[in-house]
């Protein structure tokens, strides 16, 4: 809302996860010009369902659409950049659901990690690589539009890796090995210990943020 008032075009592509029961709290009622993706935090990557209900929106309208969520979100982000007038500042909030449970990835990405025996770890790795590819596509779009040198990119996670099956979402992980390790920190998602709250963050802005600097804060 603050950025909107400051003259930015504002868009969220990805999960909202900040209130879905009341439309008054949906993204377009909270300062965003557009929203594409789910309102809740976890859904099937291919059916876009949670509890048997499709949770996939294009602005305020529910939408049934085929495709792997990570690729759909990346594609929409690129479309927004391609259609944006660089003379106007843009705030693009890109929130992938990857690599949240359920651990799923297209076969092409699973094949890249065929050497990993555990199916969940293999899908986890594949989902991260799929996300990485889409981030690359977004950066390429910024370059193509001449916006790269005037764009501050911030990448971070909302919590540490899932260490306890209690916090794995709706997916039943109680009898399976969760493919996360927050070492050397204690515990993980859902905990106040550093394994749950201390996450990496990457900041990039050519000519403004010095490259190769690590801050252990």
PDB file of C-alpha atoms in Angstrom:
ATOM      1  CA  UNK A   1       0.000   0.000   0.000  1.00  0.00           C
ATOM      2  CA  UNK A   2       2.853   2.373   0.838  1.00  0.00           C
ATOM      3  CA  UNK A   3       4.592   1.656  -2.461  1.00  0.00           C
ATOM      4  CA  UNK A   4       1.329   2.059  -4.348  1.00  0.00           C
ATOM      5  CA  UNK A   5       0.863   5.471  -2.773  1.00  0.00           C
ATOM      6  CA  UNK A   6       4.445   6.323  -3.775  1.00  0.00           C
ATOM      7  CA  UNK A   7       3.617   5.773  -7.440  1.00  0.00           C
ATOM      8  CA  UNK A   8       4.759   2.182  -7.958  1.00  0.00           C
ATOM      9  CA  UNK A   9       2.952  -0.345 -10.087  1.00  0.00           C
ATOM     10  CA  UNK A  10       2.427  -3.270  -7.702  1.00  0.00           C
ATOM     11  CA  UNK A  11       1.964  -6.959  -8.443  1.00  0.00           C
ATOM     12  CA  UNK A  12       2.051 -10.184  -6.480  1.00  0.00           C
ATOM     13  CA  UNK A  13       2.746 -13.390  -8.345  1.00  0.00           C
ATOM     14  CA  UNK A  14       2.519 -16.411  -6.065  1.00  0.00           C
ATOM     15  CA  UNK A  15       1.082 -17.382  -2.720  1.00  0.00           C
ATOM     16  CA  UNK A  16      -0.428 -14.729  -0.461  1.00  0.00           C
ATOM     17  CA  UNK A  17      -0.764 -16.627   2.847  1.00  0.00           C
ATOM     18  CA  UNK A  18      -1.749 -13.487   4.764  1.00  0.00           C
ATOM     19  CA  UNK A  19      -5.487 -14.005   5.127  1.00  0.00           C
ATOM     20  CA  UNK A  20      -7.823 -15.766   2.714  1.00  0.00           C
ATOM     21  CA  UNK A  21     -11.152 -16.228   4.504  1.00  0.00           C
ATOM     22  CA  UNK A  22     -12.249 -12.603   4.056  1.00  0.00           C
ATOM     23  CA  UNK A  23     -11.822 -10.970   0.611  1.00  0.00           C
ATOM     24  CA  UNK A  24     -11.134  -7.680   2.406  1.00  0.00           C
ATOM     25  CA  UNK A  25      -7.691  -9.088   3.194  1.00  0.00           C
ATOM     26  CA  UNK A  26      -6.881 -10.340  -0.307  1.00  0.00           C
ATOM     27  CA  UNK A  27      -3.941  -8.771  -2.185  1.00  0.00           C
ATOM     28  CA  UNK A  28      -5.901  -6.437  -4.463  1.00  0.00           C
ATOM     29  CA  UNK A  29      -7.653  -5.000  -1.421  1.00  0.00           C
ATOM     30  CA  UNK A  30      -4.258  -4.450   0.211  1.00  0.00           C
ATOM     31  CA  UNK A  31      -2.501  -2.281  -2.350  1.00  0.00           C
ATOM     32  CA  UNK A  32      -1.674  -4.641  -5.210  1.00  0.00           C
ATOM     33  CA  UNK A  33      -2.759  -3.870  -8.768  1.00  0.00           C
ATOM     34  CA  UNK A  34      -2.859  -7.570  -9.592  1.00  0.00           C
ATOM     35  CA  UNK A  35      -2.547 -11.011  -8.034  1.00  0.00           C
ATOM     36  CA  UNK A  36      -1.888 -14.345  -9.713  1.00  0.00           C
ATOM     37  CA  UNK A  37      -1.555 -17.574  -7.762  1.00  0.00           C
ATOM     38  CA  UNK A  38      -2.882 -19.160  -4.548  1.00  0.00           C
ATOM     39  CA  UNK A  39      -4.208 -17.426  -1.452  1.00  0.00           C
ATOM     40  CA  UNK A  40      -3.119 -20.107   1.013  1.00  0.00           C
ATOM     41  CA  UNK A  41       0.358 -21.399   1.734  1.00  0.00           C
ATOM     42  CA  UNK A  42       0.293 -24.990   0.471  1.00  0.00           C
ATOM     43  CA  UNK A  43      -1.306 -26.692  -2.508  1.00  0.00           C
ATOM     44  CA  UNK A  44      -0.759 -29.475  -4.998  1.00  0.00           C
ATOM     45  CA  UNK A  45       1.734 -28.247  -7.607  1.00  0.00           C
ATOM     46  CA  UNK A  46      -0.186 -29.784 -10.495  1.00  0.00           C
ATOM     47  CA  UNK A  47      -3.895 -29.725  -9.554  1.00  0.00           C
ATOM     48  CA  UNK A  48      -3.611 -26.466  -7.575  1.00  0.00           C
ATOM     49  CA  UNK A  49      -5.955 -27.947  -4.985  1.00  0.00           C
ATOM     50  CA  UNK A  50      -6.021 -27.967  -1.204  1.00  0.00           C
ATOM     51  CA  UNK A  51      -8.659 -30.074   0.575  1.00  0.00           C
ATOM     52  CA  UNK A  52     -10.141 -30.859  -2.836  1.00  0.00           C
ATOM     53  CA  UNK A  53     -10.732 -27.192  -3.668  1.00  0.00           C
ATOM     54  CA  UNK A  54      -8.845 -25.269  -6.362  1.00  0.00           C
ATOM     55  CA  UNK A  55      -6.898 -22.400  -4.795  1.00  0.00           C
ATOM     56  CA  UNK A  56      -5.624 -20.579  -7.865  1.00  0.00           C
ATOM     57  CA  UNK A  57      -6.595 -17.005  -8.665  1.00  0.00           C
ATOM     58  CA  UNK A  58      -6.120 -14.490 -11.428  1.00  0.00           C
ATOM     59  CA  UNK A  59      -6.848 -11.234  -9.638  1.00  0.00           C
ATOM     60  CA  UNK A  60      -9.955 -11.901  -7.544  1.00  0.00           C
ATOM     61  CA  UNK A  61     -11.345 -14.681  -9.735  1.00  0.00           C
ATOM     62  CA  UNK A  62     -10.728 -18.371  -9.125  1.00  0.00           C
ATOM     63  CA  UNK A  63      -9.109 -19.948 -12.173  1.00  0.00           C
ATOM     64  CA  UNK A  64      -8.677 -23.542 -13.310  1.00  0.00           C
ATOM     65  CA  UNK A  65      -5.421 -23.835 -15.195  1.00  0.00           C
ATOM     66  CA  UNK A  66      -3.077 -26.648 -16.120  1.00  0.00           C
ATOM     67  CA  UNK A  67       0.603 -26.543 -15.316  1.00  0.00           C
ATOM     68  CA  UNK A  68       3.266 -26.827 -12.635  1.00  0.00           C
ATOM     69  CA  UNK A  69       2.862 -23.922 -10.217  1.00  0.00           C
ATOM     70  CA  UNK A  70       6.517 -22.852 -10.259  1.00  0.00           C
ATOM     71  CA  UNK A  71       6.551 -22.594 -14.041  1.00  0.00           C
ATOM     72  CA  UNK A  72       3.194 -20.811 -14.170  1.00  0.00           C
ATOM     73  CA  UNK A  73       4.339 -18.226 -11.629  1.00  0.00           C
ATOM     74  CA  UNK A  74       7.632 -17.632 -13.400  1.00  0.00           C
ATOM     75  CA  UNK A  75       5.862 -17.238 -16.733  1.00  0.00           C
ATOM     76  CA  UNK A  76       3.415 -14.667 -15.338  1.00  0.00           C
ATOM     77  CA  UNK A  77       6.250 -12.695 -13.711  1.00  0.00           C
ATOM     78  CA  UNK A  78       8.047 -12.527 -17.063  1.00  0.00           C
ATOM     79  CA  UNK A  79       4.833 -11.424 -18.794  1.00  0.00           C
ATOM     80  CA  UNK A  80       4.396  -8.619 -16.272  1.00  0.00           C
ATOM     81  CA  UNK A  81       7.943  -7.400 -16.796  1.00  0.00           C
ATOM     82  CA  UNK A  82       7.628  -7.607 -20.578  1.00  0.00           C
ATOM     83  CA  UNK A  83       4.425  -5.560 -20.473  1.00  0.00           C
ATOM     84  CA  UNK A  84       5.644  -2.974 -17.972  1.00  0.00           C
ATOM     85  CA  UNK A  85       6.607   0.592 -18.879  1.00  0.00           C
ATOM     86  CA  UNK A  86      10.130   1.033 -17.438  1.00  0.00           C
ATOM     87  CA  UNK A  87       9.394   4.724 -16.914  1.00  0.00           C
ATOM     88  CA  UNK A  88       7.166   3.717 -13.979  1.00  0.00           C
ATOM     89  CA  UNK A  89       8.684   2.049 -10.882  1.00  0.00           C
ATOM     90  CA  UNK A  90       7.589  -1.547 -10.336  1.00  0.00           C
ATOM     91  CA  UNK A  91       7.264  -3.580  -7.152  1.00  0.00           C
ATOM     92  CA  UNK A  92       6.995  -7.252  -8.098  1.00  0.00           C
ATOM     93  CA  UNK A  93       6.415  -9.596  -5.153  1.00  0.00           C
ATOM     94  CA  UNK A  94       7.191 -13.077  -6.494  1.00  0.00           C
ATOM     95  CA  UNK A  95       6.345 -15.750  -3.934  1.00  0.00           C
ATOM     96  CA  UNK A  96       6.952 -19.300  -5.127  1.00  0.00           C
ATOM     97  CA  UNK A  97       5.356 -22.077  -3.093  1.00  0.00           C
ATOM     98  CA  UNK A  98       8.432 -24.204  -3.860  1.00  0.00           C
ATOM     99  CA  UNK A  99       9.937 -26.072  -2.134  1.00  0.00           C
ATOM    100  CA  UNK A 100       7.027 -26.380   0.318  1.00  0.00           C
ATOM    101  CA  UNK A 101       5.274 -29.700   0.825  1.00  0.00           C
ATOM    102  CA  UNK A 102       3.986 -31.675  -0.971  1.00  0.00           C
ATOM    103  CA  UNK A 103       7.356 -32.403  -2.567  1.00  0.00           C
ATOM    104  CA  UNK A 104       6.587 -32.467  -6.293  1.00  0.00           C
ATOM    105  CA  UNK A 105       8.455 -31.703  -9.507  1.00  0.00           C
ATOM    106  CA  UNK A 106       7.999 -32.398 -13.237  1.00  0.00           C
ATOM    107  CA  UNK A 107       9.633 -35.571 -14.508  1.00  0.00           C
ATOM    108  CA  UNK A 108      12.292 -33.593 -16.401  1.00  0.00           C
ATOM    109  CA  UNK A 109      13.533 -32.219 -13.088  1.00  0.00           C
ATOM    110  CA  UNK A 110      13.237 -35.534 -11.253  1.00  0.00           C
ATOM    111  CA  UNK A 111      15.397 -37.097 -13.962  1.00  0.00           C
ATOM    112  CA  UNK A 112      18.186 -34.622 -13.202  1.00  0.00           C
ATOM    113  CA  UNK A 113      18.425 -36.132  -9.719  1.00  0.00           C
ATOM    114  CA  UNK A 114      17.973 -39.802 -10.568  1.00  0.00           C
ATOM    115  CA  UNK A 115      21.046 -40.527  -8.429  1.00  0.00           C
ATOM    116  CA  UNK A 116      19.103 -39.543  -5.279  1.00  0.00           C
ATOM    117  CA  UNK A 117      17.437 -42.698  -3.975  1.00  0.00           C
ATOM    118  CA  UNK A 118      14.932 -41.084  -1.609  1.00  0.00           C
ATOM    119  CA  UNK A 119      11.865 -39.934  -3.580  1.00  0.00           C
ATOM    120  CA  UNK A 120      11.145 -36.940  -1.346  1.00  0.00           C
ATOM    121  CA  UNK A 121      14.724 -35.677  -1.484  1.00  0.00           C
ATOM    122  CA  UNK A 122      14.735 -36.154  -5.252  1.00  0.00           C
ATOM    123  CA  UNK A 123      11.516 -34.130  -5.644  1.00  0.00           C
ATOM    124  CA  UNK A 124      12.780 -31.511  -3.198  1.00  0.00           C
ATOM    125  CA  UNK A 125      15.946 -31.024  -5.239  1.00  0.00           C
ATOM    126  CA  UNK A 126      13.986 -30.971  -8.481  1.00  0.00           C
ATOM    127  CA  UNK A 127      11.567 -28.353  -7.191  1.00  0.00           C
ATOM    128  CA  UNK A 128      14.429 -26.063  -6.176  1.00  0.00           C
ATOM    129  CA  UNK A 129      16.077 -26.401  -9.581  1.00  0.00           C
ATOM    130  CA  UNK A 130      12.743 -25.616 -11.250  1.00  0.00           C
ATOM    131  CA  UNK A 131      12.451 -22.484  -9.118  1.00  0.00           C
ATOM    132  CA  UNK A 132      16.028 -21.501  -9.939  1.00  0.00           C
ATOM    133  CA  UNK A 133      15.263 -21.765 -13.656  1.00  0.00           C
ATOM    134  CA  UNK A 134      12.267 -19.458 -13.279  1.00  0.00           C
ATOM    135  CA  UNK A 135      14.272 -16.906 -11.304  1.00  0.00           C
ATOM    136  CA  UNK A 136      16.775 -16.962 -14.154  1.00  0.00           C
ATOM    137  CA  UNK A 137      13.947 -16.292 -16.617  1.00  0.00           C
ATOM    138  CA  UNK A 138      12.838 -13.289 -14.550  1.00  0.00           C
ATOM    139  CA  UNK A 139      16.361 -11.847 -14.456  1.00  0.00           C
ATOM    140  CA  UNK A 140      16.656 -12.386 -18.215  1.00  0.00           C
ATOM    141  CA  UNK A 141      13.391 -10.471 -18.692  1.00  0.00           C
ATOM    142  CA  UNK A 142      14.733  -7.560 -16.646  1.00  0.00           C
ATOM    143  CA  UNK A 143      17.847  -7.525 -18.823  1.00  0.00           C
ATOM    144  CA  UNK A 144      15.804  -7.678 -21.999  1.00  0.00           C
ATOM    145  CA  UNK A 145      13.646  -4.746 -20.930  1.00  0.00           C
ATOM    146  CA  UNK A 146      16.610  -2.620 -19.852  1.00  0.00           C
ATOM    147  CA  UNK A 147      15.452  -2.696 -16.218  1.00  0.00           C
ATOM    148  CA  UNK A 148      18.188  -4.831 -14.689  1.00  0.00           C
ATOM    149  CA  UNK A 149      20.530  -2.036 -13.576  1.00  0.00           C
ATOM    150  CA  UNK A 150      17.680  -0.164 -11.925  1.00  0.00           C
ATOM    151  CA  UNK A 151      16.246  -3.134 -10.048  1.00  0.00           C
ATOM    152  CA  UNK A 152      16.945  -4.189  -6.467  1.00  0.00           C
ATOM    153  CA  UNK A 153      16.454  -7.954  -6.166  1.00  0.00           C
ATOM    154  CA  UNK A 154      15.885  -9.453  -2.709  1.00  0.00           C
ATOM    155  CA  UNK A 155      15.630 -13.235  -2.353  1.00  0.00           C
ATOM    156  CA  UNK A 156      14.910 -14.919   0.966  1.00  0.00           C
ATOM    157  CA  UNK A 157      12.936 -17.665   2.685  1.00  0.00           C
ATOM    158  CA  UNK A 158      10.041 -17.208   5.080  1.00  0.00           C
ATOM    159  CA  UNK A 159      11.324 -19.820   7.554  1.00  0.00           C
ATOM    160  CA  UNK A 160      13.931 -22.481   8.096  1.00  0.00           C
ATOM    161  CA  UNK A 161      13.574 -25.966   6.680  1.00  0.00           C
ATOM    162  CA  UNK A 162      10.869 -28.251   8.047  1.00  0.00           C
ATOM    163  CA  UNK A 163      12.415 -30.297  10.836  1.00  0.00           C
ATOM    164  CA  UNK A 164       9.256 -31.542  12.552  1.00  0.00           C
ATOM    165  CA  UNK A 165       6.464 -33.378  10.705  1.00  0.00           C
ATOM    166  CA  UNK A 166       3.983 -31.286  12.713  1.00  0.00           C
ATOM    167  CA  UNK A 167       4.921 -28.276  10.582  1.00  0.00           C
ATOM    168  CA  UNK A 168       5.036 -30.037   7.218  1.00  0.00           C
ATOM    169  CA  UNK A 169       1.600 -28.746   6.230  1.00  0.00           C
ATOM    170  CA  UNK A 170      -1.180 -31.072   5.135  1.00  0.00           C
ATOM    171  CA  UNK A 171       1.203 -33.603   3.622  1.00  0.00           C
ATOM    172  CA  UNK A 172       1.601 -36.617   5.921  1.00  0.00           C
ATOM    173  CA  UNK A 173       5.329 -36.733   6.649  1.00  0.00           C
ATOM    174  CA  UNK A 174       4.998 -38.570   9.966  1.00  0.00           C
ATOM    175  CA  UNK A 175       6.374 -41.837   8.554  1.00  0.00           C
ATOM    176  CA  UNK A 176       8.833 -40.322   6.066  1.00  0.00           C
ATOM    177  CA  UNK A 177      12.240 -38.734   6.369  1.00  0.00           C
ATOM    178  CA  UNK A 178      11.925 -34.981   5.865  1.00  0.00           C
ATOM    179  CA  UNK A 179      14.632 -33.819   3.408  1.00  0.00           C
ATOM    180  CA  UNK A 180      15.758 -30.739   5.350  1.00  0.00           C
ATOM    181  CA  UNK A 181      18.803 -29.955   7.450  1.00  0.00           C
ATOM    182  CA  UNK A 182      19.299 -26.625   9.229  1.00  0.00           C
ATOM    183  CA  UNK A 183      22.697 -27.480  10.701  1.00  0.00           C
ATOM    184  CA  UNK A 184      24.436 -26.099  12.638  1.00  0.00           C
ATOM    185  CA  UNK A 185      21.296 -24.467  14.003  1.00  0.00           C
ATOM    186  CA  UNK A 186      18.772 -26.089  16.293  1.00  0.00           C
ATOM    187  CA  UNK A 187      15.315 -27.197  15.163  1.00  0.00           C
ATOM    188  CA  UNK A 188      13.436 -25.737  12.184  1.00  0.00           C
ATOM    189  CA  UNK A 189      10.165 -24.333  10.890  1.00  0.00           C
ATOM    190  CA  UNK A 190       7.659 -23.582  13.645  1.00  0.00           C
ATOM    191  CA  UNK A 191      10.391 -23.062  16.238  1.00  0.00           C
ATOM    192  CA  UNK A 192      11.856 -19.886  17.723  1.00  0.00           C
ATOM    193  CA  UNK A 193      15.302 -21.487  17.650  1.00  0.00           C
ATOM    194  CA  UNK A 194      17.672 -20.344  14.926  1.00  0.00           C
ATOM    195  CA  UNK A 195      16.924 -23.356  12.746  1.00  0.00           C
ATOM    196  CA  UNK A 196      13.422 -21.979  12.335  1.00  0.00           C
ATOM    197  CA  UNK A 197      14.091 -18.253  12.134  1.00  0.00           C
ATOM    198  CA  UNK A 198      17.589 -17.760  10.748  1.00  0.00           C
ATOM    199  CA  UNK A 199      17.458 -17.993   6.960  1.00  0.00           C
ATOM    200  CA  UNK A 200      19.677 -16.871   4.135  1.00  0.00           C
ATOM    201  CA  UNK A 201      18.950 -13.714   2.191  1.00  0.00           C
ATOM    202  CA  UNK A 202      20.461 -12.556  -1.089  1.00  0.00           C
ATOM    203  CA  UNK A 203      20.490  -8.932  -2.251  1.00  0.00           C
ATOM    204  CA  UNK A 204      21.576  -7.816  -5.706  1.00  0.00           C
ATOM    205  CA  UNK A 205      21.610  -4.419  -7.410  1.00  0.00           C
ATOM    206  CA  UNK A 206      24.307  -3.851 -10.053  1.00  0.00           C
ATOM    207  CA  UNK A 207      26.401  -0.807  -9.291  1.00  0.00           C
ATOM    208  CA  UNK A 208      24.791  -0.244  -5.888  1.00  0.00           C
ATOM    209  CA  UNK A 209      25.241  -3.390  -3.792  1.00  0.00           C
ATOM    210  CA  UNK A 210      28.813  -4.667  -3.718  1.00  0.00           C
ATOM    211  CA  UNK A 211      29.107  -8.228  -4.955  1.00  0.00           C
ATOM    212  CA  UNK A 212      30.709 -11.034  -2.976  1.00  0.00           C
ATOM    213  CA  UNK A 213      29.958  -9.606   0.475  1.00  0.00           C
ATOM    214  CA  UNK A 214      28.678 -11.882   3.249  1.00  0.00           C
ATOM    215  CA  UNK A 215      26.976 -10.450   6.331  1.00  0.00           C
ATOM    216  CA  UNK A 216      26.569 -12.822   9.267  1.00  0.00           C
ATOM    217  CA  UNK A 217      23.893 -10.912  11.138  1.00  0.00           C
TER     218      UNK A 217
END
